[in-house]
């Protein structure tokens, strides 16, 4: 699939100058830290993506995850720069006719977790990079912002539908759901690199081949979670998220036994060589970072991700959180537009609080670096389960909020997303 469109000009998140929200009423002090962490960590990546855009270092291409060592093959050395560009091309092609430079639902690194009706386009590749290479960078960015985008979809109904039934001239710009799902998860298990590193004997090679088959089956399991139709309501979009996360969790379960078998057959020297692949990945990513951006952002990011960090004494973090609440949850506007009674207003508060609590439960801090592929697999599964529980809680809150709404009120609520995208 060739993705055609204007190159994304990535900019930092714009927040209003004033905020009236009370700190502590929404999300709690840990929520402040989670938002601050996601914002701070994303800044250096945004800068790299912005520099890549300005330098025209990438081209329109089929969506695919890239090896960070691909620089010698003429590709950008940092895979997250390319991901930001490719997901932006797909996500924005159907939004406002592809004329907007960026969308408010993008991740802090400039990539997109929602592309039309597709959630988590690089799901399988993210599992591979996390389990084999120990790189959870992209996985850690999924959380509050994606859940918020499921509630307040940025796309109007015709824009969203264009991904499942493109017609006329628009079909040349908007990729279909099938095209996005087929082309975004193509990596699979890097069998050749693993074999080159560990030099397996015949028995080990058989186990590696069995693991590769399981890895392909896991990709197919995730692929079946792509929606056939565009979800047009918040409840349906949250359902899409739950289906995707459930498929990813099933994929990790299917990988556990063959992964344990293969690694268990390796001797200590081979296990060290297998782990060297993760070390190479970390070294390649570190080399791709500009030193000036690292120097500017690392101290603040380290502070926010420190488990002993107390956001209650961080005035800047409190201010950021207040701005987030004020900008993203225009409760008074929703109440007046939908003409909610006291019960409806109370249910809206519950929905807001439940969603904001995902800032705390789904921290965007880098996950702990585990020492073995099996431990990394377990950590990835736990993260996915945590996110699934968070989405389930928000889904219940949405159901409660919409329980007594009329069709007209529901339609007005669904229109809030495109309205906030203006």
Short mmCIF file of C-alpha atoms in Angstrom, two decimals:
data_model
loop_
_atom_site.label_atom_id
_atom_site.label_comp_id
_atom_site.label_asym_id
_atom_site.label_seq_id
_atom_site.Cartn_x
_atom_site.Cartn_y
_atom_site.Cartn_z
CA UNK A 1 0.00 0.00 0.00
CA UNK A 2 1.41 3.31 -1.03
CA UNK A 3 0.40 6.00 1.44
CA UNK A 4 0.09 9.35 -0.26
CA UNK A 5 -0.25 12.72 1.41
CA UNK A 6 1.46 15.77 2.72
CA UNK A 7 4.37 15.27 5.08
CA UNK A 8 3.46 15.68 8.73
CA UNK A 9 4.73 18.87 10.36
CA UNK A 10 4.91 17.71 13.98
CA UNK A 11 4.46 20.35 16.67
CA UNK A 12 4.37 20.23 20.42
CA UNK A 13 1.10 20.04 22.35
CA UNK A 14 -0.68 23.39 22.63
CA UNK A 15 -2.47 24.04 25.89
CA UNK A 16 -4.57 27.04 26.95
CA UNK A 17 -2.97 29.87 28.87
CA UNK A 18 -5.36 29.71 31.79
CA UNK A 19 -6.98 26.84 33.63
CA UNK A 20 -9.62 26.79 36.31
CA UNK A 21 -9.60 23.06 37.08
CA UNK A 22 -8.78 22.19 40.67
CA UNK A 23 -5.72 19.98 41.12
CA UNK A 24 -6.54 16.85 43.08
CA UNK A 25 -10.17 16.59 42.04
CA UNK A 26 -9.45 14.80 38.77
CA UNK A 27 -6.84 12.07 38.38
CA UNK A 28 -5.04 12.54 41.70
CA UNK A 29 -1.38 13.41 42.33
CA UNK A 30 -0.07 10.33 40.56
CA UNK A 31 -2.07 11.34 37.52
CA UNK A 32 -0.07 14.56 37.47
CA UNK A 33 3.17 12.61 37.33
CA UNK A 34 1.91 10.35 34.56
CA UNK A 35 0.89 13.25 32.36
CA UNK A 36 4.13 15.10 33.04
CA UNK A 37 6.17 12.01 32.25
CA UNK A 38 4.43 11.38 28.94
CA UNK A 39 4.80 15.01 27.95
CA UNK A 40 8.46 15.30 28.91
CA UNK A 41 9.60 12.02 27.38
CA UNK A 42 7.83 12.86 24.15
CA UNK A 43 9.55 16.21 23.63
CA UNK A 44 12.90 14.89 22.47
CA UNK A 45 11.23 12.42 20.10
CA UNK A 46 9.02 15.17 18.74
CA UNK A 47 12.12 17.19 17.99
CA UNK A 48 13.70 14.31 16.05
CA UNK A 49 10.49 13.76 14.08
CA UNK A 50 10.24 17.47 13.34
CA UNK A 51 13.84 17.56 12.13
CA UNK A 52 13.22 14.53 9.94
CA UNK A 53 10.20 16.19 8.38
CA UNK A 54 12.09 19.38 7.65
CA UNK A 55 14.98 17.45 6.15
CA UNK A 56 12.67 15.23 4.03
CA UNK A 57 14.61 12.19 5.20
CA UNK A 58 11.80 9.73 4.63
CA UNK A 59 9.55 8.95 1.70
CA UNK A 60 6.01 7.69 1.27
CA UNK A 61 6.12 3.92 1.70
CA UNK A 62 4.18 0.89 2.81
CA UNK A 63 3.77 0.99 6.57
CA UNK A 64 6.38 -1.22 8.21
CA UNK A 65 8.47 -1.27 11.37
CA UNK A 66 12.13 -0.54 10.69
CA UNK A 67 15.30 -1.86 12.21
CA UNK A 68 17.12 0.98 14.05
CA UNK A 69 20.32 -0.14 12.37
CA UNK A 70 18.82 0.47 8.95
CA UNK A 71 20.79 3.67 8.38
CA UNK A 72 23.42 1.87 6.36
CA UNK A 73 20.67 0.74 3.96
CA UNK A 74 19.58 4.29 3.25
CA UNK A 75 16.77 4.35 5.84
CA UNK A 76 16.39 6.68 8.81
CA UNK A 77 18.44 5.38 11.74
CA UNK A 78 15.66 6.05 14.25
CA UNK A 79 12.62 3.80 13.63
CA UNK A 80 10.32 6.08 15.61
CA UNK A 81 10.86 8.96 13.21
CA UNK A 82 9.69 6.79 10.34
CA UNK A 83 6.76 5.44 12.34
CA UNK A 84 5.64 8.97 13.14
CA UNK A 85 5.66 9.86 9.46
CA UNK A 86 3.92 6.74 8.18
CA UNK A 87 1.19 6.64 10.81
CA UNK A 88 0.56 10.35 10.31
CA UNK A 89 0.12 9.88 6.58
CA UNK A 90 -2.47 7.17 7.18
CA UNK A 91 -4.20 8.79 10.16
CA UNK A 92 -4.51 12.26 8.66
CA UNK A 93 -5.38 11.24 5.10
CA UNK A 94 -9.00 10.76 6.11
CA UNK A 95 -9.19 13.63 8.58
CA UNK A 96 -10.38 17.00 7.25
CA UNK A 97 -9.64 15.78 3.75
CA UNK A 98 -5.98 15.25 4.61
CA UNK A 99 -5.45 19.00 4.87
CA UNK A 100 -4.56 19.24 8.56
CA UNK A 101 -0.87 19.32 9.55
CA UNK A 102 -1.35 17.29 12.74
CA UNK A 103 -4.06 15.70 14.83
CA UNK A 104 -4.71 16.22 18.52
CA UNK A 105 -4.82 12.46 19.24
CA UNK A 106 -1.20 11.79 18.23
CA UNK A 107 1.25 10.21 20.64
CA UNK A 108 3.97 12.31 22.28
CA UNK A 109 6.52 10.93 19.80
CA UNK A 110 4.44 12.09 16.83
CA UNK A 111 3.01 8.69 15.91
CA UNK A 112 -0.68 7.73 16.01
CA UNK A 113 -2.36 4.93 17.95
CA UNK A 114 -5.64 5.39 16.06
CA UNK A 115 -5.69 5.36 12.25
CA UNK A 116 -9.32 5.79 11.27
CA UNK A 117 -11.09 2.78 12.80
CA UNK A 118 -7.83 0.85 13.36
CA UNK A 119 -6.38 0.81 16.86
CA UNK A 120 -2.70 -0.01 17.48
CA UNK A 121 -1.57 -0.45 13.87
CA UNK A 122 1.87 -1.86 14.80
CA UNK A 123 0.60 -4.26 17.45
CA UNK A 124 2.51 -7.36 16.39
CA UNK A 125 5.73 -5.52 15.64
CA UNK A 126 5.58 -3.85 19.05
CA UNK A 127 5.35 -7.26 20.70
CA UNK A 128 8.41 -8.40 18.73
CA UNK A 129 10.53 -5.38 19.59
CA UNK A 130 9.52 -5.57 23.26
CA UNK A 131 10.06 -9.32 23.74
CA UNK A 132 13.06 -10.00 21.49
CA UNK A 133 14.83 -6.63 21.54
CA UNK A 134 13.71 -5.39 24.96
CA UNK A 135 12.46 -2.12 23.45
CA UNK A 136 9.10 -1.04 24.93
CA UNK A 137 9.25 2.57 23.73
CA UNK A 138 6.15 2.45 21.55
CA UNK A 139 4.23 0.08 23.79
CA UNK A 140 4.62 2.45 26.76
CA UNK A 141 3.01 5.33 24.88
CA UNK A 142 -0.37 3.61 24.57
CA UNK A 143 -2.74 4.68 27.30
CA UNK A 144 -4.87 7.64 28.30
CA UNK A 145 -4.65 9.50 24.99
CA UNK A 146 -5.87 6.50 23.00
CA UNK A 147 -8.76 5.90 25.40
CA UNK A 148 -9.69 9.58 25.22
CA UNK A 149 -9.61 9.41 21.41
CA UNK A 150 -11.96 6.42 21.56
CA UNK A 151 -14.47 8.48 23.54
CA UNK A 152 -14.13 11.69 21.52
CA UNK A 153 -13.34 10.33 18.06
CA UNK A 154 -11.53 12.96 15.97
CA UNK A 155 -13.15 11.77 12.76
CA UNK A 156 -16.58 12.77 11.53
CA UNK A 157 -18.72 9.83 10.42
CA UNK A 158 -18.03 10.21 6.66
CA UNK A 159 -14.28 10.50 7.32
CA UNK A 160 -14.26 7.37 9.44
CA UNK A 161 -16.35 5.46 6.92
CA UNK A 162 -13.88 6.37 4.16
CA UNK A 163 -11.41 3.88 5.64
CA UNK A 164 -13.82 0.98 5.18
CA UNK A 165 -15.56 2.00 1.94
CA UNK A 166 -13.45 4.58 0.07
CA UNK A 167 -15.00 5.92 -3.13
CA UNK A 168 -14.06 8.20 -5.98
CA UNK A 169 -11.03 10.46 -5.75
CA UNK A 170 -10.90 10.05 -1.99
CA UNK A 171 -9.96 6.39 -2.47
CA UNK A 172 -6.56 7.45 -3.76
CA UNK A 173 -5.72 9.13 -0.48
CA UNK A 174 -7.45 7.18 2.29
CA UNK A 175 -6.06 3.67 2.90
CA UNK A 176 -8.57 0.94 3.62
CA UNK A 177 -8.69 -0.83 6.97
CA UNK A 178 -7.50 -3.98 5.23
CA UNK A 179 -4.51 -2.19 3.73
CA UNK A 180 -3.51 -0.66 7.07
CA UNK A 181 -3.87 -3.95 8.93
CA UNK A 182 -2.04 -5.99 6.30
CA UNK A 183 0.90 -3.66 5.87
CA UNK A 184 1.59 -2.46 9.41
CA UNK A 185 2.58 -5.79 10.96
CA UNK A 186 5.08 -7.41 8.65
CA UNK A 187 8.23 -8.04 10.66
CA UNK A 188 7.60 -11.38 12.34
CA UNK A 189 10.27 -13.15 14.36
CA UNK A 190 13.80 -12.18 13.19
CA UNK A 191 14.81 -15.82 12.77
CA UNK A 192 17.94 -15.16 10.73
CA UNK A 193 19.31 -12.65 13.23
CA UNK A 194 18.60 -14.97 16.14
CA UNK A 195 20.17 -17.94 14.37
CA UNK A 196 23.21 -15.87 13.43
CA UNK A 197 23.65 -14.79 17.03
CA UNK A 198 23.20 -18.10 18.85
CA UNK A 199 24.38 -20.56 16.17
CA UNK A 200 21.79 -23.22 17.12
CA UNK A 201 22.35 -26.95 16.86
CA UNK A 202 19.80 -29.16 15.13
CA UNK A 203 17.50 -29.51 18.13
CA UNK A 204 17.68 -25.79 18.92
CA UNK A 205 17.02 -24.91 15.29
CA UNK A 206 13.89 -27.05 15.31
CA UNK A 207 12.68 -25.23 18.41
CA UNK A 208 13.47 -21.87 16.79
CA UNK A 209 11.44 -22.85 13.72
CA UNK A 210 8.54 -23.85 15.97
CA UNK A 211 8.78 -20.49 17.69
CA UNK A 212 8.71 -18.72 14.31
CA UNK A 213 5.53 -20.60 13.38
CA UNK A 214 3.95 -19.55 16.69
CA UNK A 215 5.03 -15.97 16.06
CA UNK A 216 3.32 -15.96 12.67
CA UNK A 217 0.20 -17.47 14.20
CA UNK A 218 0.24 -14.73 16.85
CA UNK A 219 0.36 -12.12 14.09
CA UNK A 220 -2.64 -13.76 12.43
CA UNK A 221 -4.52 -13.72 15.74
CA UNK A 222 -3.94 -10.00 16.09
CA UNK A 223 -4.83 -9.42 12.44
CA UNK A 224 -8.31 -10.92 12.95
CA UNK A 225 -9.07 -8.15 15.50
CA UNK A 226 -9.06 -5.47 12.80
CA UNK A 227 -12.61 -4.12 12.40
CA UNK A 228 -14.53 -4.87 9.24
CA UNK A 229 -16.75 -1.83 9.75
CA UNK A 230 -16.01 1.61 11.14
CA UNK A 231 -17.15 1.91 14.79
CA UNK A 232 -19.37 4.98 14.91
CA UNK A 233 -19.95 5.36 18.66
CA UNK A 234 -17.74 5.66 21.72
CA UNK A 235 -18.99 2.32 23.03
CA UNK A 236 -18.14 0.62 19.73
CA UNK A 237 -14.67 2.18 19.59
CA UNK A 238 -13.90 1.06 23.13
CA UNK A 239 -15.08 -2.37 22.03
CA UNK A 240 -12.54 -2.27 19.19
CA UNK A 241 -9.83 -1.45 21.73
CA UNK A 242 -10.86 -4.33 23.96
CA UNK A 243 -10.91 -6.75 21.03
CA UNK A 244 -7.44 -5.65 19.93
CA UNK A 245 -5.99 -5.94 23.43
CA UNK A 246 -7.64 -9.32 23.92
CA UNK A 247 -6.06 -10.57 20.68
CA UNK A 248 -2.64 -9.28 21.76
CA UNK A 249 -2.95 -11.00 25.14
CA UNK A 250 -3.93 -14.27 23.41
CA UNK A 251 -0.90 -13.85 21.19
CA UNK A 252 1.42 -13.56 24.19
CA UNK A 253 -0.15 -16.68 25.70
CA UNK A 254 0.49 -18.62 22.48
CA UNK A 255 4.14 -17.51 22.43
CA UNK A 256 4.95 -18.44 26.02
CA UNK A 257 5.51 -22.20 25.65
CA UNK A 258 7.54 -22.22 22.39
CA UNK A 259 9.63 -19.27 23.62
CA UNK A 260 10.39 -21.01 26.90
CA UNK A 261 11.27 -24.21 25.05
CA UNK A 262 13.70 -22.51 22.68
CA UNK A 263 15.46 -20.41 25.32
CA UNK A 264 15.57 -23.39 27.68
CA UNK A 265 17.60 -25.37 25.13
CA UNK A 266 20.30 -22.67 24.92
CA UNK A 267 23.42 -22.78 27.03
CA UNK A 268 24.55 -19.75 29.03
CA UNK A 269 26.80 -18.49 26.26
CA UNK A 270 24.02 -18.68 23.69
CA UNK A 271 21.60 -16.94 26.04
CA UNK A 272 24.10 -14.11 26.41
CA UNK A 273 24.39 -13.85 22.64
CA UNK A 274 20.60 -13.79 22.33
CA UNK A 275 20.47 -10.97 24.86
CA UNK A 276 23.09 -9.11 22.84
CA UNK A 277 20.37 -8.41 20.26
CA UNK A 278 18.55 -6.33 22.87
CA UNK A 279 21.80 -4.58 23.81
CA UNK A 280 22.43 -3.74 20.16
CA UNK A 281 18.94 -2.28 19.86
CA UNK A 282 19.41 -0.07 22.90
CA UNK A 283 22.81 1.09 21.65
CA UNK A 284 21.44 1.88 18.18
CA UNK A 285 18.55 3.89 19.59
CA UNK A 286 20.84 5.79 21.95
CA UNK A 287 23.16 6.65 19.07
CA UNK A 288 20.21 7.99 17.09
CA UNK A 289 19.38 10.55 19.74
CA UNK A 290 20.82 14.05 19.39
CA UNK A 291 22.98 14.88 22.36
CA UNK A 292 21.56 18.38 22.78
CA UNK A 293 18.01 17.07 23.04
CA UNK A 294 19.11 14.38 25.49
CA UNK A 295 20.88 16.91 27.66
CA UNK A 296 17.85 19.20 27.71
CA UNK A 297 15.24 16.54 28.47
CA UNK A 298 16.90 13.69 30.35
CA UNK A 299 17.13 15.33 33.81
CA UNK A 300 13.45 16.28 33.91
CA UNK A 301 12.32 12.94 32.48
CA UNK A 302 14.42 11.06 35.02
CA UNK A 303 12.90 13.09 37.83
CA UNK A 304 9.34 12.40 36.74
CA UNK A 305 9.96 8.66 36.32
CA UNK A 306 11.74 8.33 39.68
CA UNK A 307 9.53 6.13 41.93
CA UNK A 308 10.32 8.49 44.83
CA UNK A 309 9.14 11.53 42.89
CA UNK A 310 6.20 13.31 44.58
CA UNK A 311 4.19 15.40 42.08
CA UNK A 312 2.39 17.24 44.89
CA UNK A 313 5.47 19.42 45.25
CA UNK A 314 5.97 19.94 41.52
CA UNK A 315 4.15 23.15 40.61
CA UNK A 316 4.87 22.75 36.91
CA UNK A 317 3.41 19.23 36.83
CA UNK A 318 0.31 20.42 38.67
CA UNK A 319 -0.15 23.24 36.18
CA UNK A 320 0.22 20.85 33.24
CA UNK A 321 -2.40 18.55 34.68
CA UNK A 322 -4.83 21.41 35.29
CA UNK A 323 -4.39 22.53 31.71
CA UNK A 324 -4.99 19.01 30.46
CA UNK A 325 -8.29 18.76 32.35
CA UNK A 326 -9.45 22.19 31.24
CA UNK A 327 -8.60 21.62 27.59
CA UNK A 328 -9.74 18.05 27.11
CA UNK A 329 -12.80 17.86 29.34
CA UNK A 330 -15.10 20.85 28.63
CA UNK A 331 -17.65 19.51 31.10
CA UNK A 332 -19.73 22.68 31.16
CA UNK A 333 -19.95 22.69 27.36
CA UNK A 334 -21.01 19.04 27.29
CA UNK A 335 -23.64 19.59 29.99
CA UNK A 336 -25.12 22.61 28.23
CA UNK A 337 -25.01 21.07 24.75
CA UNK A 338 -26.60 17.81 25.83
CA UNK A 339 -28.92 19.57 28.32
CA UNK A 340 -27.96 17.09 31.03
CA UNK A 341 -29.86 16.90 34.28
CA UNK A 342 -28.15 16.39 37.64
CA UNK A 343 -27.98 12.63 37.15
CA UNK A 344 -26.44 13.00 33.71
CA UNK A 345 -23.93 15.53 35.02
CA UNK A 346 -22.93 13.19 37.82
CA UNK A 347 -22.44 10.34 35.37
CA UNK A 348 -20.32 12.61 33.17
CA UNK A 349 -18.12 13.35 36.21
CA UNK A 350 -17.68 9.62 36.79
CA UNK A 351 -16.73 9.11 33.13
CA UNK A 352 -14.22 11.95 33.32
CA UNK A 353 -12.68 10.73 36.57
CA UNK A 354 -12.52 7.12 35.37
CA UNK A 355 -10.77 8.11 32.14
CA UNK A 356 -8.30 10.42 33.85
CA UNK A 357 -7.35 7.70 36.31
CA UNK A 358 -5.81 5.82 33.40
CA UNK A 359 -3.04 8.44 33.53
CA UNK A 360 -2.00 6.81 36.79
CA UNK A 361 -2.54 3.16 35.91
CA UNK A 362 -0.96 3.40 32.44
CA UNK A 363 2.26 5.28 33.06
CA UNK A 364 4.20 6.27 29.96
CA UNK A 365 7.49 5.83 31.82
CA UNK A 366 9.74 3.23 30.17
CA UNK A 367 9.02 -0.25 31.44
CA UNK A 368 11.61 -1.98 33.58
CA UNK A 369 14.30 -3.64 31.47
CA UNK A 370 13.86 -7.37 32.07
CA UNK A 371 16.83 -9.69 31.64
CA UNK A 372 15.26 -12.53 29.62
CA UNK A 373 12.77 -12.84 26.74
CA UNK A 374 10.42 -14.83 28.99
CA UNK A 375 10.43 -12.09 31.64
CA UNK A 376 9.85 -9.46 28.97
CA UNK A 377 6.93 -11.48 27.60
CA UNK A 378 5.37 -11.63 31.07
CA UNK A 379 5.87 -7.88 31.56
CA UNK A 380 4.29 -7.11 28.19
CA UNK A 381 1.29 -9.30 28.99
CA UNK A 382 0.84 -7.56 32.34
CA UNK A 383 0.92 -4.16 30.65
CA UNK A 384 -1.70 -5.28 28.12
CA UNK A 385 -3.90 -6.70 30.87
CA UNK A 386 -3.64 -3.45 32.81
CA UNK A 387 -4.68 -1.49 29.75
CA UNK A 388 -7.51 -3.89 29.03
CA UNK A 389 -8.84 -3.41 32.57
CA UNK A 390 -8.59 0.35 32.18
CA UNK A 391 -10.48 0.30 28.88
CA UNK A 392 -13.10 -1.96 30.44
CA UNK A 393 -13.63 0.48 33.32
CA UNK A 394 -14.02 3.41 30.94
CA UNK A 395 -16.36 1.36 28.75
CA UNK A 396 -18.60 0.69 31.77
CA UNK A 397 -18.60 4.40 32.60
CA UNK A 398 -19.59 5.26 29.02
CA UNK A 399 -22.43 2.75 29.15
CA UNK A 400 -23.68 4.26 32.42
CA UNK A 401 -23.39 7.80 31.05
CA UNK A 402 -25.33 7.01 27.88
CA UNK A 403 -27.93 4.77 29.56
CA UNK A 404 -30.65 7.45 29.81
CA UNK A 405 -29.58 9.70 26.93
CA UNK A 406 -31.90 10.21 24.00
CA UNK A 407 -30.75 9.52 20.45
CA UNK A 408 -30.36 13.26 19.93
CA UNK A 409 -28.17 13.58 23.03
CA UNK A 410 -26.04 10.63 21.98
CA UNK A 411 -25.55 12.18 18.55
CA UNK A 412 -24.54 15.48 20.13
CA UNK A 413 -22.03 13.69 22.36
CA UNK A 414 -20.53 11.84 19.40
CA UNK A 415 -20.12 15.18 17.61
CA UNK A 416 -17.89 16.47 20.42
CA UNK A 417 -14.80 14.74 19.02
CA UNK A 418 -14.74 16.33 15.55
CA UNK A 419 -15.71 19.63 17.19
CA UNK A 420 -12.68 19.50 19.49
CA UNK A 421 -10.48 18.65 16.52
CA UNK A 422 -11.11 22.04 14.93
#
